[in-house]
Structure formats: structure tokens, C-alpha cells
mmCIF file with all atom_site columns, C-alpha atoms in Angstrom:
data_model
loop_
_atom_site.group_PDB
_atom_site.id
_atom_site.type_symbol
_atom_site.label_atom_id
_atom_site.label_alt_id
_atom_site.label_comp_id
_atom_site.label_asym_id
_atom_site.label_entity_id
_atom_site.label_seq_id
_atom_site.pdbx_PDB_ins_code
_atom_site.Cartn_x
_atom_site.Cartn_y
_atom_site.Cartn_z
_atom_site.occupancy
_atom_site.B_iso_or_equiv
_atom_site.pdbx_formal_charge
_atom_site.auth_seq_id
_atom_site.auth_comp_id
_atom_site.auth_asym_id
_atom_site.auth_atom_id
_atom_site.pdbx_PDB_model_num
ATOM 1   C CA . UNK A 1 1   ? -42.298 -67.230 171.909 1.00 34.00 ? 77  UNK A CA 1
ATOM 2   C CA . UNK A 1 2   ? -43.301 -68.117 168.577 1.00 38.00 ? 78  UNK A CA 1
ATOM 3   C CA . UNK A 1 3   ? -45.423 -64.950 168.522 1.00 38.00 ? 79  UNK A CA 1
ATOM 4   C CA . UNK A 1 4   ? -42.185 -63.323 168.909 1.00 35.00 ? 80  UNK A CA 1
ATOM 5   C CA . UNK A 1 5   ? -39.915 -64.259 166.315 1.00 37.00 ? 81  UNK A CA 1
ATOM 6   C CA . UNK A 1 6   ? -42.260 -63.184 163.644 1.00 42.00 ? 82  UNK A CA 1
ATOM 7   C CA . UNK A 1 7   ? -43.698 -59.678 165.210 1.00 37.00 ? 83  UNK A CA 1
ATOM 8   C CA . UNK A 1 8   ? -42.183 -56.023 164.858 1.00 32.00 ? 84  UNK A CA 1
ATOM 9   C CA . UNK A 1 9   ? -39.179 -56.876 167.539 1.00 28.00 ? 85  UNK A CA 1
ATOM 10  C CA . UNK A 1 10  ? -35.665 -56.658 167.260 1.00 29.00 ? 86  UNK A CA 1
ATOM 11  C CA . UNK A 1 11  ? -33.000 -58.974 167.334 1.00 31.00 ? 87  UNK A CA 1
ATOM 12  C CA . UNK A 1 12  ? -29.391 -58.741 167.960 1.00 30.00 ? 88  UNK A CA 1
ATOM 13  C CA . UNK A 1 13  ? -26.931 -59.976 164.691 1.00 32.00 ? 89  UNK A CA 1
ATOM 14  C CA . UNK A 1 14  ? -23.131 -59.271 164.691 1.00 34.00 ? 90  UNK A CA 1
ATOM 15  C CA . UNK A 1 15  ? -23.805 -56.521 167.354 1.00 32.00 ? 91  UNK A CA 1
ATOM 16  C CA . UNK A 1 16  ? -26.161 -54.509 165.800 1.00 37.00 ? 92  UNK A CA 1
ATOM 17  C CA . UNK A 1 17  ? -30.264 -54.968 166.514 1.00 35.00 ? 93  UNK A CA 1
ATOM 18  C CA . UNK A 1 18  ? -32.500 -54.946 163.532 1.00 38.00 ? 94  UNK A CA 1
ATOM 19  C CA . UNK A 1 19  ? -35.887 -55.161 163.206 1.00 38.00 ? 95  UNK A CA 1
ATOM 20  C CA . UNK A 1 20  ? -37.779 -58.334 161.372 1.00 38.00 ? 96  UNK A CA 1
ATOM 21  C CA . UNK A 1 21  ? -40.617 -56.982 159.908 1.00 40.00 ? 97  UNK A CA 1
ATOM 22  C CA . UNK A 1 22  ? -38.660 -54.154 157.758 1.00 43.00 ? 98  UNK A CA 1
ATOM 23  C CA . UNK A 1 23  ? -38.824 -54.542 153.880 1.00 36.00 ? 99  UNK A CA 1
ATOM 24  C CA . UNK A 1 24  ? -34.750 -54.583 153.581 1.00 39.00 ? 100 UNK A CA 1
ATOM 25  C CA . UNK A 1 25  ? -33.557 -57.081 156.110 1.00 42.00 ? 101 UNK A CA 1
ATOM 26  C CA . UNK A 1 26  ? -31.758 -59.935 155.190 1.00 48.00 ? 102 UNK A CA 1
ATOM 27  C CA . UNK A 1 27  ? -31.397 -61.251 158.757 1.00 49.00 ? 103 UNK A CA 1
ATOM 28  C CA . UNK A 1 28  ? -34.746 -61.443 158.734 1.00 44.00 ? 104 UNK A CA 1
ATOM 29  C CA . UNK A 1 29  ? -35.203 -63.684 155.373 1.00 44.00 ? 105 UNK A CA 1
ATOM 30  C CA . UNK A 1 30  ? -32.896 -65.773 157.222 1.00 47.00 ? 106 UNK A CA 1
ATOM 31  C CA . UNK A 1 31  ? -34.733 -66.538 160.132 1.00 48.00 ? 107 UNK A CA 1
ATOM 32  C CA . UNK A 1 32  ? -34.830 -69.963 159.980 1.00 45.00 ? 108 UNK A CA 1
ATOM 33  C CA . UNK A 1 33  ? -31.928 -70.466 162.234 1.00 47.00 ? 109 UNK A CA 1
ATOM 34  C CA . UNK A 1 34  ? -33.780 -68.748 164.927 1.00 50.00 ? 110 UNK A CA 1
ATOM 35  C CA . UNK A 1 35  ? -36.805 -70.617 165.027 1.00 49.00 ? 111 UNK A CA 1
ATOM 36  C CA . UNK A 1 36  ? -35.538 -74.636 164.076 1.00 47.00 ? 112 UNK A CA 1
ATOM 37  C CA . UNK A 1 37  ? -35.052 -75.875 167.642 1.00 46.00 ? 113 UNK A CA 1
ATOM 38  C CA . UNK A 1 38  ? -38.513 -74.206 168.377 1.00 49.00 ? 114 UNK A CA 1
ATOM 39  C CA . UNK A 1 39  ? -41.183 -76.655 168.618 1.00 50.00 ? 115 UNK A CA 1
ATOM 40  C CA . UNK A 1 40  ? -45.016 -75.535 167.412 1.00 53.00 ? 116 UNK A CA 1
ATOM 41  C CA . UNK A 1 41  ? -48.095 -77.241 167.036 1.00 51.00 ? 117 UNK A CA 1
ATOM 42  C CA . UNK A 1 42  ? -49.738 -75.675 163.944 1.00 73.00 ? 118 UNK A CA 1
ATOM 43  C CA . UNK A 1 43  ? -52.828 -76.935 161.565 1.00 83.00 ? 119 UNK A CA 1
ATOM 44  C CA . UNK A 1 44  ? -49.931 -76.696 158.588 1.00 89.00 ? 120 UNK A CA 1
ATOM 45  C CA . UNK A 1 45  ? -50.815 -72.813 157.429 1.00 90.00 ? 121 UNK A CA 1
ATOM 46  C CA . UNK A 1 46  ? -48.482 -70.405 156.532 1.00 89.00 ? 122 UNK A CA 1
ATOM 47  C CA . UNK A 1 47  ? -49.752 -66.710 156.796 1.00 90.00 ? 123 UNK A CA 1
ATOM 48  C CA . UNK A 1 48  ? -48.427 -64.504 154.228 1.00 92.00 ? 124 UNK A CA 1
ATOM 49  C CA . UNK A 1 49  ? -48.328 -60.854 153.780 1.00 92.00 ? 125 UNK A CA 1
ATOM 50  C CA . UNK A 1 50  ? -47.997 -59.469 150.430 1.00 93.00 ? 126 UNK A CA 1
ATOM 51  C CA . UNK A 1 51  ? -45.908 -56.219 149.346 1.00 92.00 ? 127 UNK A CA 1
ATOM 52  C CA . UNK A 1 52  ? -48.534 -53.225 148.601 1.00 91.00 ? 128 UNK A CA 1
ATOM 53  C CA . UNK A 1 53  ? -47.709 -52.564 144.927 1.00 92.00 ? 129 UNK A CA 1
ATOM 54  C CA . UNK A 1 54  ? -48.599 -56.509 143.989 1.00 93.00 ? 130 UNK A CA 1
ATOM 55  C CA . UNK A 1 55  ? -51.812 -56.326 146.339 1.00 94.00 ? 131 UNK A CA 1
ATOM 56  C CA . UNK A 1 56  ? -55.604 -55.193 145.790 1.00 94.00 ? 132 UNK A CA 1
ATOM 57  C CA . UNK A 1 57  ? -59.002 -55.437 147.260 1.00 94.00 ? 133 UNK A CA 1
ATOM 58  C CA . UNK A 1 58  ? -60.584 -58.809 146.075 1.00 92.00 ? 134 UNK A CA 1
ATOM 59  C CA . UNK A 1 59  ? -57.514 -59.817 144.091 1.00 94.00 ? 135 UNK A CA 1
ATOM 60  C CA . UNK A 1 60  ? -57.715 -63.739 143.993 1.00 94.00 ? 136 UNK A CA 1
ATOM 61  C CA . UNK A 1 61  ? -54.760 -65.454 145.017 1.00 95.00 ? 137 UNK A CA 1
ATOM 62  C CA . UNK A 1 62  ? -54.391 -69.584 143.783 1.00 96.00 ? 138 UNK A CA 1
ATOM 63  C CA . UNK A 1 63  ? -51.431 -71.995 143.879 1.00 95.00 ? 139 UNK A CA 1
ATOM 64  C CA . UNK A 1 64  ? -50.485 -70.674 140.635 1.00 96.00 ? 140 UNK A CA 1
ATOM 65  C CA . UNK A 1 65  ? -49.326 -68.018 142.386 1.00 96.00 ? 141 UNK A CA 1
ATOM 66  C CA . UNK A 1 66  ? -46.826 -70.043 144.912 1.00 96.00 ? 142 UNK A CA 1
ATOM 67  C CA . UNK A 1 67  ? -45.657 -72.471 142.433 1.00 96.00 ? 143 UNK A CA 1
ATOM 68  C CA . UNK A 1 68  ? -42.776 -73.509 144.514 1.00 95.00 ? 144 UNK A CA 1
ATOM 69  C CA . UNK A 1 69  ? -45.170 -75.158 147.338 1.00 96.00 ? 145 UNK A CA 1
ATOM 70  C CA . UNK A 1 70  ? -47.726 -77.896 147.545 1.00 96.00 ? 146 UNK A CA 1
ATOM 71  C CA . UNK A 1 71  ? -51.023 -76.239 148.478 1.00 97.00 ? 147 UNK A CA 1
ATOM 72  C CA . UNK A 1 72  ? -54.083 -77.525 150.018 1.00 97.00 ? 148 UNK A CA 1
ATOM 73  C CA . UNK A 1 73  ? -56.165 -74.365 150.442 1.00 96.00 ? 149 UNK A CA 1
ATOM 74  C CA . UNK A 1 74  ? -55.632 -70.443 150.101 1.00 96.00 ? 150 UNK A CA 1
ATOM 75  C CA . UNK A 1 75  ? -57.851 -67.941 152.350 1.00 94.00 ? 151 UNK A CA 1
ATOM 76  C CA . UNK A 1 76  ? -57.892 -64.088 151.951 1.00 92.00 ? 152 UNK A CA 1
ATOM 77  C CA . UNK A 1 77  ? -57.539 -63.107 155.484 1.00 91.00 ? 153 UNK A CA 1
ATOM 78  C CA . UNK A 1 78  ? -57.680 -59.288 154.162 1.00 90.00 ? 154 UNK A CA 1
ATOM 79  C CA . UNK A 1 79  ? -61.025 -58.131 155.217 1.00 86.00 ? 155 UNK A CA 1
ATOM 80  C CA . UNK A 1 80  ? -61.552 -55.095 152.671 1.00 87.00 ? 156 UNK A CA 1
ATOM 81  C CA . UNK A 1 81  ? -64.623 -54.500 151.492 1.00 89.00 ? 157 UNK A CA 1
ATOM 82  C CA . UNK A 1 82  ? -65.115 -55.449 148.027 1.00 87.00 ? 158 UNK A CA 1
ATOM 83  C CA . UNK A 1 83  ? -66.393 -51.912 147.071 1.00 90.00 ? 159 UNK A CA 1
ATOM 84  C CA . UNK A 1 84  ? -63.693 -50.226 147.832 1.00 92.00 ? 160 UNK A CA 1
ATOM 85  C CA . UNK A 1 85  ? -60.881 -49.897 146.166 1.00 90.00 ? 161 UNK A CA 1
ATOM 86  C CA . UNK A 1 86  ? -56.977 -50.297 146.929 1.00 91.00 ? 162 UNK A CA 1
ATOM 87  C CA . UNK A 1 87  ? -56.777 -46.372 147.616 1.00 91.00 ? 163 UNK A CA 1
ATOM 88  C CA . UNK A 1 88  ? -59.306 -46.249 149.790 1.00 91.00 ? 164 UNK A CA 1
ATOM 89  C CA . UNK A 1 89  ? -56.997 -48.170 152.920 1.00 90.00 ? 165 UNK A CA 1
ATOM 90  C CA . UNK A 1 90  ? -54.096 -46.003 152.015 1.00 89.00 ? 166 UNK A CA 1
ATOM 91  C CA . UNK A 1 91  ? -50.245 -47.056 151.113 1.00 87.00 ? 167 UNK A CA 1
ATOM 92  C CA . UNK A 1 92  ? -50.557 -49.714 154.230 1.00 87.00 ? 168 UNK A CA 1
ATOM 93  C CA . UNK A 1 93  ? -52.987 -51.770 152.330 1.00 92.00 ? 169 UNK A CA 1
ATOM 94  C CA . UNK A 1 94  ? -51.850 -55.229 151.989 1.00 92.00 ? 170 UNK A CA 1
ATOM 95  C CA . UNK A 1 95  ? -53.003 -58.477 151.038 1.00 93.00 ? 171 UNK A CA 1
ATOM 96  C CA . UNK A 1 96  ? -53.056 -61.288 154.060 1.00 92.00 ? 172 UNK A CA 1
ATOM 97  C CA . UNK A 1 97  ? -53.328 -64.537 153.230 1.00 93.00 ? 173 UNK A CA 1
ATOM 98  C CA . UNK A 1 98  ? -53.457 -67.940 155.055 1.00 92.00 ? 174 UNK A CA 1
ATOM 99  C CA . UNK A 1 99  ? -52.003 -70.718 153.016 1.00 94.00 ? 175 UNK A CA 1
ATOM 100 C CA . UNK A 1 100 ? -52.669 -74.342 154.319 1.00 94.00 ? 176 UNK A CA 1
ATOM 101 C CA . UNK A 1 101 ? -50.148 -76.744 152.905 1.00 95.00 ? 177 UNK A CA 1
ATOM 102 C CA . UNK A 1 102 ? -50.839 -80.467 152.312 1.00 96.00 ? 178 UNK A CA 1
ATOM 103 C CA . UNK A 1 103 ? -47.701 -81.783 154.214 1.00 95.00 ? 179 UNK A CA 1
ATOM 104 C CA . UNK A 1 104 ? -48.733 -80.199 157.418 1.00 91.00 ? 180 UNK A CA 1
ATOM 105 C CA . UNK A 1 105 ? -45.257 -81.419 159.299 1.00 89.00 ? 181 UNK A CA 1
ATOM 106 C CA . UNK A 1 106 ? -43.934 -78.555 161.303 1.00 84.00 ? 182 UNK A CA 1
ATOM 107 C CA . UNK A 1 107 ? -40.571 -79.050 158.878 1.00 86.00 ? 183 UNK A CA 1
ATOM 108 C CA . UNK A 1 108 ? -42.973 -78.571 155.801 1.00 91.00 ? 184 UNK A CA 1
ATOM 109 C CA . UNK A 1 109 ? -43.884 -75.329 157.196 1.00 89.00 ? 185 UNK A CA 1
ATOM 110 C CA . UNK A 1 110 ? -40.035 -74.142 158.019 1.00 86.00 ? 186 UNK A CA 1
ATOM 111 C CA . UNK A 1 111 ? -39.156 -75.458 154.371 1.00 90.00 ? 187 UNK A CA 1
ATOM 112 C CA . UNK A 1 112 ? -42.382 -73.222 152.930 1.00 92.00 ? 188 UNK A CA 1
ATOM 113 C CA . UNK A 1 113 ? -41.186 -70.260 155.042 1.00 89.00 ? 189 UNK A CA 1
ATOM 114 C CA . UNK A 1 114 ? -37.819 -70.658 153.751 1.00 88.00 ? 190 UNK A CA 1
ATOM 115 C CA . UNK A 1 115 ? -38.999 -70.586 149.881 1.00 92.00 ? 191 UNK A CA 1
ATOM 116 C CA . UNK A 1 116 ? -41.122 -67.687 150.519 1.00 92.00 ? 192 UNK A CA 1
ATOM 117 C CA . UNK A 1 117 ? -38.407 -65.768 152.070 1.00 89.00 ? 193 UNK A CA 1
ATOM 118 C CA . UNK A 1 118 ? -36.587 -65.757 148.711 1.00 89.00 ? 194 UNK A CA 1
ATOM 119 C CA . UNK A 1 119 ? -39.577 -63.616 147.474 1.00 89.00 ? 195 UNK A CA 1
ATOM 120 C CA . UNK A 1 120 ? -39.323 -61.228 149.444 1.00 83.00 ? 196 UNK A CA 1
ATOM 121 C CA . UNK A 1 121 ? -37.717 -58.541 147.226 1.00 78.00 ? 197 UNK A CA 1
ATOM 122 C CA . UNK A 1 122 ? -40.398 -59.513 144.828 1.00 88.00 ? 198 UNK A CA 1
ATOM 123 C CA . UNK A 1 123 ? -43.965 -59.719 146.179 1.00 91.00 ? 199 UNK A CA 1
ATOM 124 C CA . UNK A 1 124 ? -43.738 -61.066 149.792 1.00 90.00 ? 200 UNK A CA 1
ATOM 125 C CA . UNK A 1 125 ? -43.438 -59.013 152.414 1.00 86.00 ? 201 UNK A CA 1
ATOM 126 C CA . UNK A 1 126 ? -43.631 -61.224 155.512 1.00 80.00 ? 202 UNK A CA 1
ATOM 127 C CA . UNK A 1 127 ? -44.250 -65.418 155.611 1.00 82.00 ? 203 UNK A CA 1
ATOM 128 C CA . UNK A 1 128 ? -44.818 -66.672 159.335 1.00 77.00 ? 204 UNK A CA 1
ATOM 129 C CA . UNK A 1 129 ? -46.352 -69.431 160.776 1.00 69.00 ? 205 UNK A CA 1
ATOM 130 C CA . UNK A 1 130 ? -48.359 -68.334 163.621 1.00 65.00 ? 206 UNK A CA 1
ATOM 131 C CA . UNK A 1 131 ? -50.708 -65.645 162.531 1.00 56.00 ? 207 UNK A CA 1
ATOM 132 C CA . UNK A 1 132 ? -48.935 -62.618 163.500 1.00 57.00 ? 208 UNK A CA 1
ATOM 133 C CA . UNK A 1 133 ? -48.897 -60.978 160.204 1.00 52.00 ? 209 UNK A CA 1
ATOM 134 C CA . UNK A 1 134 ? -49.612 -57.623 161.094 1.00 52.00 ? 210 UNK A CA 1
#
């Protein structure tokens, strides 16, 4: 279920069904409410997608960069080869990210997701908590 309420699905909000993973939804920055009575084992990681125009192949992402949680460990998850170049994958290229937090509590998480979410018209495309990023 979990799985679900961060992947390209669509969810009904005053009548009308929008879709989650779109660049302009609101509903979906607000999320939270959907997922706080869920309960999720995790290892206290956050998997972040960043917007294309703030990503590149083998750009190096540290806490500096998400100053508004308390990091333990950032992992590219990308996979590009280092070679190549951001126009080589095409406007779809993306950085992916796993972010492991130090509180690992499964409300540390939802309060991380939250923060992130008011990024998103920024550099963050999609924050979720279960690895379906893509």
C-alpha cells in the first residue's frame, strides 16, 4: 500500500482525480494526510527525486544541500555513467537520491517528507519513503 501512495496513481480530492507524481500538484505536496495512520517499517531513508534543470551526471549532493534535515548519509541512486553527460539520458534525466536520516522514527521520516514537499517548486520533484521514485 505504501508502494501506492507514492507511485504514478491517482487519487480522488474534492471530486476530481489527480495524479501524484505530476510537477504541479498541490494535493500531492500534501500527502501527508494520506499516509499518517499508515504504519511502515523503514531503515529511516528518504528517496528523493530531483527536478531535471537542478540535476547532472556525477553532481555531488551533501547535507548542505537539505539544510532543513538532520542527515546521516546521502547515496546517488542515479546510475549514469560518469562519462556521459546530462544530454546524453535526454530531458527525463534526473537525479535519485537516498537520504538516510539520523532519527530513523517512522514520524522523522513523515516530518522530512513534509519539509521536502515545500521544495518542490524549487528543486524537488518527488520525496517518498519507500523507494518508488521512478
Amino acid at each position: 500500500m505504501i508502494a501506492v501512495m507514492c507511485s504514478s496513481i491517482a487519487f480522488a480530492n474534492n471530486s476530481n482525480s489527480i495524479s501524484i507524481y505530476g510537477y504541479d500538484t498541490q494535493e500531492y505536496l500534501n500527502f501527508y494526510n494520506e499516509i499518517k495512520d499508515i504504519e511502515f517499517a523503514g531503515d529511516g531513508s528518504i528517496y528523493v527525486t530531483m527536478h531535471h534543470d537542478v540535476s547532472d551526471v556525477g553532481k555531488v549532493y551533501t547535507d548542505t544541500n537539505f539544510p532543513e534535515l538532520d542527515i546521516e548519509t546521502i547515496e546517488d541512486l542515479t546510475g549514469a555513467n560518469p562519462n556521459d553527460t546530462k544530454d546524453d539520458y535526454g530531458e527525463e534525466f534526473r537525479n535519485v537520491l537516498k537520504i538516510t536520516l539520523t532519527n530513523k522514527s517512522d514520524q522523522n521520516v513523515i516530518s522530512a517528507i513534509e519539509k521536502l514537499q515545500e521544495r518542490a517548486d524549487e528543486d524537488i520533484l518527488k520525496p517518498c519513503f519507500d523507494g518508488s521514485y521512478n
